[in-house]
Short mmCIF file of C-alpha atoms in Angstrom, two decimals:
data_model
loop_
_atom_site.label_atom_id
_atom_site.label_comp_id
_atom_site.label_asym_id
_atom_site.label_seq_id
_atom_site.Cartn_x
_atom_site.Cartn_y
_atom_site.Cartn_z
CA MET A 1 28.85 -6.54 -9.81
CA HIS A 2 28.20 -4.86 -6.57
CA PRO A 3 28.45 -7.31 -3.45
CA ILE A 4 28.44 -4.29 -1.03
CA LEU A 5 26.12 -1.47 -1.84
CA PHE A 6 27.72 0.93 0.73
CA ARG A 7 29.30 0.84 4.21
CA LEU A 8 27.73 2.41 7.18
CA PRO A 9 30.20 4.11 9.68
CA LEU A 10 29.13 3.44 13.17
CA PRO A 11 30.58 4.68 16.50
CA TRP A 12 32.77 2.22 18.32
CA VAL A 13 31.93 -0.49 15.65
CA GLY A 14 33.65 1.13 12.46
CA GLU A 15 32.31 0.64 8.93
CA VAL A 16 29.50 -1.88 8.84
CA PRO A 17 29.08 -3.31 5.43
CA ILE A 18 25.33 -3.11 3.73
CA TYR A 19 25.23 -5.88 1.12
CA THR A 20 23.16 -5.60 -1.77
CA TRP A 21 21.56 -8.98 -1.34
CA GLY A 22 20.24 -8.04 2.03
CA VAL A 23 18.88 -4.62 0.58
CA MET A 24 17.21 -6.43 -2.31
CA LEU A 25 15.59 -8.78 0.54
CA GLY A 26 14.30 -5.83 2.38
CA ILE A 27 12.93 -4.09 -0.82
CA SER A 28 11.26 -7.49 -1.43
CA LEU A 29 9.70 -7.79 1.97
CA ILE A 30 8.47 -4.24 1.98
CA VAL A 31 6.82 -4.31 -1.51
CA GLY A 32 5.38 -7.72 -0.61
CA TRP A 33 3.67 -6.28 2.55
CA TYR A 34 1.81 -3.61 0.63
CA LEU A 35 1.04 -5.88 -2.32
CA THR A 36 -0.34 -8.79 -0.03
CA LEU A 37 -2.49 -6.55 2.02
CA GLY A 38 -3.75 -4.70 -0.90
CA LEU A 39 -4.80 -7.58 -2.59
CA ALA A 40 -6.40 -9.03 0.70
CA GLU A 41 -8.20 -5.81 1.23
CA ARG A 42 -9.75 -5.89 -2.26
CA ASP A 43 -10.99 -9.55 -1.51
CA GLY A 44 -12.42 -8.50 1.83
CA LEU A 45 -10.15 -10.30 3.86
CA PRO A 46 -9.21 -9.16 7.68
CA ARG A 47 -6.43 -6.88 7.28
CA GLU A 48 -5.05 -6.65 10.86
CA MET A 49 -5.08 -10.84 11.17
CA LEU A 50 -3.29 -10.99 7.78
CA ALA A 51 -0.81 -8.29 8.54
CA ASN A 52 0.27 -10.23 11.64
CA CYS A 53 0.40 -13.53 9.40
CA TYR A 54 2.60 -11.78 6.91
CA VAL A 55 5.18 -10.78 9.70
CA ILE A 56 5.12 -14.43 11.00
CA THR A 57 5.43 -15.78 7.42
CA ALA A 58 8.43 -13.56 6.52
CA LEU A 59 10.20 -14.55 9.74
CA ALA A 60 9.54 -18.23 9.28
CA ALA A 61 10.77 -17.92 5.79
CA LEU A 62 14.12 -16.58 6.61
CA LEU A 63 14.60 -19.20 9.22
CA GLY A 64 13.45 -22.09 6.99
CA ALA A 65 15.61 -20.64 4.18
CA ARG A 66 18.71 -20.77 6.39
CA LEU A 67 17.94 -24.19 8.01
CA LEU A 68 17.50 -25.86 4.71
CA PHE A 69 20.71 -24.87 3.79
CA VAL A 70 22.53 -25.89 6.84
CA ALA A 71 20.97 -29.12 6.43
CA THR A 72 22.18 -29.78 3.01
CA ASN A 73 25.47 -28.22 3.74
CA PRO A 74 26.35 -29.26 7.31
CA ILE A 75 29.61 -27.60 8.64
CA LEU A 76 31.94 -30.21 9.61
CA PRO A 77 33.98 -30.00 12.73
CA GLU A 78 37.32 -29.51 11.15
CA GLU A 79 35.79 -26.54 9.20
CA TYR A 80 35.44 -24.60 12.47
CA ALA A 81 38.39 -22.59 14.03
CA SER A 82 40.27 -24.52 16.63
CA GLU A 83 39.41 -21.62 19.28
CA ALA A 84 35.73 -21.55 18.36
CA THR A 85 33.24 -21.87 21.41
CA SER A 86 30.10 -23.90 21.25
CA TRP A 87 28.31 -20.80 21.28
CA GLU A 88 30.02 -19.59 18.11
CA LYS A 89 29.37 -22.73 16.53
CA ILE A 90 25.72 -22.41 17.31
CA ARG A 91 25.63 -18.80 16.05
CA SER A 92 27.24 -19.78 12.76
CA ILE A 93 24.11 -21.65 11.97
CA PHE A 94 22.32 -18.33 11.75
CA GLU A 95 25.01 -16.32 10.15
CA VAL A 96 23.56 -15.19 6.69
CA ARG A 97 25.84 -12.24 6.07
CA SER A 98 28.10 -14.31 4.05
CA GLY A 99 25.28 -16.19 2.18
CA GLY A 100 23.73 -19.44 2.64
CA MET A 101 19.85 -19.58 1.92
CA VAL A 102 17.86 -21.92 0.09
CA ALA A 103 14.69 -20.40 -1.68
CA TYR A 104 12.72 -23.74 -1.51
CA GLY A 105 13.28 -23.49 2.46
CA GLY A 106 11.95 -20.08 2.60
CA PHE A 107 8.87 -21.11 0.77
CA LEU A 108 8.08 -24.22 2.84
CA GLY A 109 9.09 -22.49 6.15
CA GLY A 110 6.37 -19.52 5.65
CA LEU A 111 3.73 -21.97 4.25
CA ALA A 112 4.08 -23.93 7.44
CA ALA A 113 4.01 -20.90 9.81
CA SER A 114 1.22 -19.19 7.92
CA TRP A 115 -0.84 -22.67 8.10
CA GLY A 116 -0.32 -22.99 11.91
CA TYR A 117 -1.12 -19.06 12.65
CA LEU A 118 -4.40 -19.11 10.46
CA ARG A 119 -5.40 -22.55 11.80
CA TRP A 120 -5.05 -20.96 15.51
CA LYS A 121 -7.19 -18.05 14.19
CA LYS A 122 -9.69 -20.56 12.49
CA PHE A 123 -9.26 -18.64 9.22
CA PRO A 124 -8.81 -20.80 6.08
CA ILE A 125 -5.53 -20.83 4.38
CA VAL A 126 -6.45 -21.05 0.83
CA PRO A 127 -7.45 -17.33 0.41
CA TRP A 128 -4.53 -16.14 2.33
CA ALA A 129 -2.21 -18.38 -0.17
CA ASP A 130 -3.88 -16.79 -3.22
CA VAL A 131 -3.34 -13.14 -2.08
CA GLY A 132 0.32 -13.86 -0.88
CA VAL A 133 1.78 -16.03 -3.62
CA PRO A 134 2.18 -12.90 -6.16
CA SER A 135 4.45 -11.36 -3.38
CA VAL A 136 6.42 -14.69 -3.42
CA ALA A 137 7.07 -14.51 -7.26
CA LEU A 138 7.99 -10.98 -6.87
CA GLY A 139 10.25 -11.76 -4.19
CA PHE A 140 12.09 -14.10 -6.32
CA PHE A 141 12.71 -11.51 -8.58
CA PHE A 142 14.45 -9.21 -6.21
CA THR A 143 16.43 -11.67 -4.25
CA ARG A 144 17.63 -13.29 -7.23
CA LEU A 145 18.79 -9.90 -8.56
CA GLY A 146 20.69 -9.83 -5.18
CA CYS A 147 22.27 -13.08 -5.64
CA TYR A 148 23.70 -11.79 -9.13
CA PHE A 149 25.12 -8.84 -7.42
CA TYR A 150 26.81 -10.84 -4.71
CA GLY A 151 27.89 -13.80 -7.14
CA CYS A 152 26.21 -16.71 -5.52
CA ASP A 153 24.22 -19.46 -7.28
CA PHE A 154 26.23 -19.08 -10.63
CA GLY A 155 25.52 -21.52 -13.42
CA GLU A 156 27.84 -23.75 -15.70
CA ARG A 157 30.44 -22.66 -18.08
CA LEU A 158 29.10 -21.15 -21.34
CA SER A 159 30.06 -22.47 -24.55
CA GLU A 160 32.34 -20.56 -26.97
CA THR A 161 29.47 -20.02 -29.18
CA ALA A 162 27.21 -18.24 -26.75
CA PRO A 163 26.25 -14.46 -27.42
CA GLY A 164 28.52 -11.94 -26.45
CA TRP A 165 26.42 -10.04 -24.25
CA LEU A 166 25.52 -13.13 -22.34
CA ARG A 167 29.34 -13.94 -21.84
CA ARG A 168 29.82 -10.50 -20.43
CA ILE A 169 26.90 -10.61 -18.06
CA GLY A 170 28.05 -14.01 -17.05
CA THR A 171 31.53 -13.14 -16.18
CA PHE A 172 32.20 -12.82 -12.28
CA PRO A 173 35.29 -10.77 -10.94
CA HIS A 174 37.97 -11.50 -8.53
CA TRP A 175 37.58 -9.19 -5.81
CA PRO A 176 40.48 -7.83 -3.50
CA GLU A 177 40.75 -9.71 -0.29
CA GLY A 178 38.48 -8.67 2.37
CA THR A 179 35.90 -7.28 0.25
CA VAL A 180 33.24 -9.64 1.48
CA GLN A 181 32.99 -11.94 4.55
CA GLY A 182 34.01 -15.55 3.78
CA GLY A 183 35.72 -15.16 0.64
CA GLU A 184 38.11 -13.00 -1.77
CA GLY A 185 36.31 -13.49 -5.04
CA ALA A 186 32.86 -14.24 -6.41
CA GLU A 187 31.93 -17.88 -6.00
CA ALA A 188 32.29 -18.45 -9.71
CA TRP A 189 35.93 -17.30 -9.60
CA VAL A 190 36.66 -19.22 -6.61
CA ARG A 191 35.16 -22.50 -8.08
CA HIS A 192 37.19 -22.00 -11.25
CA VAL A 193 40.49 -21.39 -9.43
CA ASP A 194 39.71 -24.52 -7.55
CA MET A 195 39.06 -26.83 -10.58
CA GLY A 196 42.23 -25.34 -12.13
CA TRP A 197 40.49 -23.48 -14.95
CA VAL A 198 41.64 -20.17 -14.54
CA ALA A 199 45.06 -19.11 -12.53
CA PRO A 200 44.79 -17.73 -9.05
CA ASP A 201 45.91 -14.03 -10.40
CA ALA A 202 43.09 -14.28 -13.19
CA PRO A 203 40.94 -11.07 -12.93
CA ALA A 204 37.75 -12.94 -13.65
CA SER A 205 36.01 -16.38 -13.90
CA LEU A 206 35.34 -17.96 -17.30
CA PRO A 207 31.79 -16.88 -18.70
CA VAL A 208 29.00 -18.99 -17.14
CA HIS A 209 25.23 -19.25 -17.19
CA PRO A 210 24.02 -16.00 -15.07
CA THR A 211 21.31 -18.57 -13.69
CA GLN A 212 20.45 -15.74 -11.11
CA LEU A 213 18.94 -13.46 -13.85
CA TYR A 214 17.41 -16.66 -15.41
CA GLU A 215 15.38 -17.21 -12.09
CA ALA A 216 14.86 -13.51 -11.73
CA GLY A 217 13.06 -13.65 -15.19
CA VAL A 218 11.10 -16.57 -14.13
CA GLY A 219 9.98 -14.82 -11.00
CA LEU A 220 8.78 -11.56 -12.74
CA ALA A 221 7.28 -13.83 -15.66
CA LEU A 222 5.31 -15.70 -12.75
CA PHE A 223 4.24 -12.30 -11.15
CA PHE A 224 2.48 -11.00 -14.16
CA PHE A 225 0.95 -14.28 -15.04
CA LEU A 226 -0.51 -14.45 -11.48
CA LEU A 227 -1.90 -10.99 -11.91
CA TRP A 228 -3.36 -12.14 -15.15
CA LEU A 229 -4.84 -15.13 -13.90
CA ARG A 230 -6.38 -13.46 -10.85
CA LYS A 231 -8.79 -11.40 -13.21
CA ARG A 232 -9.89 -14.82 -14.63
CA GLN A 233 -9.70 -16.86 -11.30
CA THR A 234 -12.67 -19.32 -10.88
CA PHE A 235 -11.84 -20.78 -7.76
CA ARG A 236 -10.09 -20.30 -4.44
CA GLY A 237 -6.45 -22.00 -4.44
CA GLN A 238 -6.20 -21.38 -8.18
CA LEU A 239 -3.29 -18.90 -7.96
CA PHE A 240 -1.31 -20.86 -5.45
CA VAL A 241 -1.22 -23.95 -6.93
CA SER A 242 -0.70 -22.65 -10.36
CA PHE A 243 2.55 -20.71 -9.08
CA THR A 244 3.62 -23.92 -7.10
CA PHE A 245 3.41 -26.21 -10.15
CA LEU A 246 4.97 -23.83 -12.60
CA TYR A 247 7.78 -22.63 -10.34
CA GLY A 248 8.45 -26.21 -9.64
CA PHE A 249 8.79 -27.19 -13.16
CA ALA A 250 10.99 -24.04 -13.99
CA ARG A 251 13.45 -24.65 -11.01
CA PHE A 252 13.95 -28.14 -11.74
CA CYS A 253 14.97 -27.25 -15.25
CA LEU A 254 17.16 -24.29 -13.96
CA GLU A 255 18.95 -26.85 -11.72
CA PHE A 256 20.50 -28.42 -15.02
CA VAL A 257 22.78 -25.37 -15.58
CA ARG A 258 23.69 -24.66 -11.96
CA ASP A 259 27.27 -25.15 -11.03
CA ASP A 260 27.36 -24.04 -7.38
CA VAL A 261 28.36 -26.84 -5.04
CA GLN A 262 26.13 -25.77 -2.27
CA ARG A 263 23.14 -27.12 -3.33
CA GLY A 264 23.01 -30.56 -1.64
CA ASP A 265 21.74 -33.75 -3.67
CA VAL A 266 19.64 -36.75 -2.73
CA PRO A 267 19.53 -40.42 -3.59
CA PRO A 268 18.76 -42.47 -5.37
CA ALA A 269 21.66 -42.42 -7.66
CA LEU A 270 20.54 -43.48 -11.39
CA PRO A 271 21.66 -43.12 -14.66
CA ALA A 272 21.05 -39.70 -15.94
CA HIS A 273 19.27 -40.96 -19.10
CA VAL A 274 16.76 -42.90 -16.70
CA LEU A 275 16.56 -40.58 -13.71
CA PHE A 276 15.66 -37.26 -15.41
CA PRO A 277 13.21 -38.87 -17.84
CA ILE A 278 11.33 -40.39 -14.96
CA ALA A 279 11.18 -36.97 -13.28
CA PHE A 280 9.85 -35.27 -16.52
CA ALA A 281 7.38 -38.14 -16.76
CA VAL A 282 6.16 -37.19 -13.22
CA PHE A 283 5.61 -33.51 -14.14
CA GLY A 284 4.00 -34.43 -17.48
CA GLY A 285 1.61 -36.77 -15.80
CA ALA A 286 0.69 -34.38 -12.96
CA PHE A 287 -0.08 -31.99 -15.53
CA ALA A 288 -2.02 -34.25 -17.94
CA PHE A 289 -4.32 -35.74 -15.17
CA GLY A 290 -4.55 -32.76 -12.70
CA ILE A 291 -4.37 -29.31 -14.50
CA ALA A 292 -4.81 -30.04 -18.20
CA PRO A 293 -8.71 -31.21 -17.77
CA ALA A 294 -9.54 -27.58 -16.68
CA ILE A 295 -8.64 -26.26 -20.11
CA ARG A 296 -11.74 -25.62 -22.14
CA SER A 297 -10.40 -25.80 -25.55
CA SER A 298 -9.83 -29.42 -26.65
CA ALA A 299 -7.13 -28.27 -28.89
CA LEU A 300 -5.06 -26.09 -26.47
CA ARG A 301 -5.67 -28.92 -23.98
CA LEU A 302 -3.96 -31.45 -26.36
CA GLY A 303 -1.18 -28.92 -27.12
CA ALA A 304 -0.37 -28.28 -23.82
CA GLN A 305 -0.30 -32.07 -22.71
CA ILE A 306 1.99 -32.75 -25.77
CA ALA A 307 4.25 -29.93 -24.54
CA PHE A 308 4.73 -31.53 -21.15
CA VAL A 309 5.25 -34.92 -22.69
CA LEU A 310 8.44 -33.70 -24.88
CA PRO A 311 10.92 -33.04 -22.13
CA VAL A 312 10.69 -36.84 -21.30
CA VAL A 313 11.63 -37.59 -25.01
CA VAL A 314 14.05 -34.87 -25.26
CA SER A 315 15.95 -35.61 -21.79
CA PHE A 316 16.38 -39.38 -22.76
CA VAL A 317 17.84 -38.56 -26.10
CA MET A 318 20.29 -35.98 -24.99
CA LEU A 319 21.42 -37.87 -21.89
CA ARG A 320 21.50 -41.62 -23.35
CA PRO A 321 25.22 -42.81 -23.66
CA ALA A 322 26.53 -44.07 -26.55
CA GLU A 323 25.60 -47.38 -27.53
CA PHE A 324 23.65 -47.64 -24.05
CA VAL A 325 26.60 -48.28 -22.14
CA ALA A 326 26.53 -47.72 -18.47
CA SER A 327 26.64 -43.91 -17.87
CA GLN A 328 27.64 -42.04 -15.09
CA PRO A 329 25.10 -41.90 -11.92
CA ALA A 330 23.20 -38.87 -11.22
CA LYS A 331 21.16 -37.48 -8.25
CA LEU A 332 18.37 -35.14 -7.97
CA SER A 333 19.56 -31.86 -6.28
CA THR A 334 17.57 -30.98 -2.96
CA SER A 335 15.63 -28.18 -4.74
CA GLN A 336 14.91 -30.61 -7.74
CA LEU A 337 13.24 -32.95 -5.52
CA ILE A 338 11.34 -30.35 -3.51
CA GLY A 339 10.26 -28.97 -6.97
CA LEU A 340 9.11 -32.32 -8.21
CA LEU A 341 7.19 -33.23 -5.15
CA SER A 342 5.44 -30.05 -4.70
CA ALA A 343 4.59 -29.63 -8.31
CA ALA A 344 3.04 -33.12 -8.17
CA VAL A 345 0.96 -32.12 -5.01
CA ALA A 346 0.02 -28.68 -6.68
CA ALA A 347 -1.39 -30.73 -9.62
CA TRP A 348 -3.47 -32.85 -7.41
CA GLY A 349 -4.67 -29.79 -5.45
CA PHE A 350 -5.59 -27.99 -8.47
CA SER A 351 -7.74 -31.10 -9.61
CA VAL A 352 -9.47 -31.18 -6.20
CA PHE A 353 -10.34 -27.38 -6.30
CA TRP A 354 -11.36 -27.30 -9.83
CA LYS A 355 -13.70 -30.36 -9.57
CA ASN A 356 -15.40 -28.74 -6.54
CA ALA A 357 -15.75 -25.56 -8.19
CA GLU A 358 -17.41 -27.52 -11.40
CA LYS A 359 -19.91 -29.14 -9.15
CA SER A 360 -20.90 -25.74 -7.38
CA PRO A 361 -19.81 -22.79 -9.64
CA ALA A 362 -21.29 -20.20 -7.39
CA GLY A 363 -19.27 -21.43 -4.65
CA GLY A 364 -15.90 -21.45 -6.37
CA MET A 365 -15.33 -17.58 -5.57
CA ALA A 366 -17.97 -17.35 -2.87
CA PRO A 367 -17.50 -14.72 -0.13
CA ILE A 368 -14.87 -16.12 2.87
CA VAL A 369 -16.78 -17.27 5.92
CA TRP A 370 -14.89 -18.09 8.92
CA GLU A 371 -15.87 -18.89 12.33
CA GLY A 372 -14.21 -15.65 13.93
CA ALA A 373 -16.21 -13.55 11.57
CA GLU A 374 -19.59 -15.36 12.47
CA LYS A 375 -18.46 -15.11 16.16
CA GLU A 376 -17.80 -11.38 15.65
CA ALA A 377 -21.14 -10.78 13.70
CA GLY A 378 -23.04 -12.56 16.18
CA GLU A 379 -21.78 -10.43 19.07
CA GLU A 380 -22.17 -7.28 17.01
CA GLU A 381 -25.79 -8.37 16.14
CA SER A 382 -26.37 -9.14 19.85
CA GLY A 383 -25.27 -5.76 20.53
CA HIS A 384 -27.52 -4.32 18.08
CA GLY A 385 -30.23 -6.68 19.48
CA ASP A 386 -29.96 -5.51 22.96
CA SER A 387 -29.52 -1.59 22.09
CA ALA A 388 -33.03 -2.28 20.08
CA THR A 389 -34.60 -3.70 22.92
CA ALA A 390 -33.64 -1.25 25.40
CA THR A 391 -34.98 1.44 22.77
CA ASP A 392 -38.06 -0.53 22.31
CA SER A 393 -38.65 -0.66 26.15
CA ALA A 394 -37.75 3.14 26.20
CA THR A 395 -40.36 3.91 23.69
CA ASP A 396 -42.76 1.61 25.23
CA SER A 397 -42.27 3.47 28.42
CA ASP A 398 -42.44 6.78 26.93
CA SER A 399 -45.66 5.46 24.95
CA ASP A 400 -47.35 4.29 28.29
CA SER A 401 -46.20 7.90 29.94
CA ALA A 402 -47.86 9.64 27.18
CA THR A 403 -50.96 7.71 27.23
CA ASP A 404 -51.09 8.24 30.93
CA SER A 405 -50.73 11.85 30.47
CA GLU A 406 -53.42 12.06 27.92
CA SER A 407 -55.78 10.10 30.17
CA ALA A 408 -54.88 12.61 33.07
CA THR A 409 -55.55 15.65 30.83
CA GLU A 410 -58.68 14.29 29.52
CA THR A 411 -59.80 13.90 33.26
CA GLU A 412 -58.64 17.36 34.17
CA THR A 413 -60.68 18.72 31.14
CA LYS A 414 -63.54 16.85 32.20
CA THR A 415 -63.42 18.14 35.69
CA GLU A 416 -62.95 21.80 34.81
CA THR A 417 -65.15 21.92 31.99
CA PRO A 418 -69.09 21.14 32.57
CA SER A 419 -70.54 19.04 29.87
CA GLU A 420 -72.00 20.42 27.29
CA GLU A 421 -75.91 19.69 27.51
CA PRO A 422 -78.71 21.16 25.54
CA ALA A 423 -79.82 24.39 26.73
CA PRO A 424 -83.37 24.67 28.01
CA LYS A 425 -85.81 26.10 25.82
CA PRO A 426 -87.29 29.37 26.97
CA ARG A 427 -90.75 29.24 28.33
CA LYS A 428 -93.29 31.37 26.96
CA LYS A 429 -94.83 33.93 29.63
CA LYS A 430 -98.62 33.70 29.69
CA LYS A 431 -100.39 37.13 29.31
CA LYS A 432 -102.48 38.26 32.55
CA LYS A 433 -106.11 39.17 31.71
CA VAL A 434 -106.59 42.57 33.07
CA SER A 435 -110.09 43.29 33.88
CA SER A 436 -111.79 46.53 32.71
#
């Protein structure tokens, strides 16, 4: 693990730590820039407008990710230093060097900002969402690698039967004090010390699920899936709603093995063997009625529907208490709730887009026509029209001038050259009679 990639010496400031997570975030933004604009250019979308939209979306995503973390983990008054000023308390809300961002907050914040900007520009958001969502998937891959290097977002303890390689990569160390801001060890180590599972002088935490790498793998798999689906896309919005549904389901499942306490939870509190089967039933129903009808093969469609019903049964069997006695109440985490709701909405959107494409197959992937483009095209056509009119007028004038010139030339020719008349026949001279 390398929470700090290197330290940058600056005059009058000293050594500034460059966190690996921040570097991975920067890489994801740069790669996403070129990927998104490249796909937009291939689709014939306005590059300059979408470049501006990308910047706005990225900034809003960072803000949304931080605000959702603060909302789910409010800083209590007693947690501030006694000498902290009001400005320092406000500034702490936006202090991300010590961690504290929620991926779904970034997703929702970026989506809201791009919708607002494109609505102002009178450009449809669906084409933008399709070209932008592969970058989101790839961004999850890079940033979750950064989370692993930093040690946040770790999972629950691994069992003794877990593979040795998994136990090795799931062990997080105790750093020397002052290594990073806000702690003296990886979060898993701090958590295990607080729980009394390891001694304060332990060199490392117990082996845990490296959920950061699990989600990085999900992001990379979704990225390649979206590139594959893009070549087979039949309607606008297909990539975006497919990603939203699949990521929501994957994130919901991964939350089961997360153990970091800074995730927040939402009511209601229900027995686990009731709450989670209901949630999986929502996923299954959304898929069965929203997405599955688009699968052409009846056998494949039936298999997919069954696959999304299985989690309902499995979760009930695994979580039900012995002899159905009252079980410990459970709540959904913030990300689980957002994932569940966003997946349901995405399945509904998929159904709407797909049905419209079925009614008009040619219009499913028709070229994008937007009001701004029509206006620009109209102005351009008007400009060409005025130019053509001026050219025609000039041509007519030249034509008239040429006609007048020809008329004048003919007149001069008639004046200078006598008209050709038939020459008179010569008269024969009569011979005079000479008298002899």
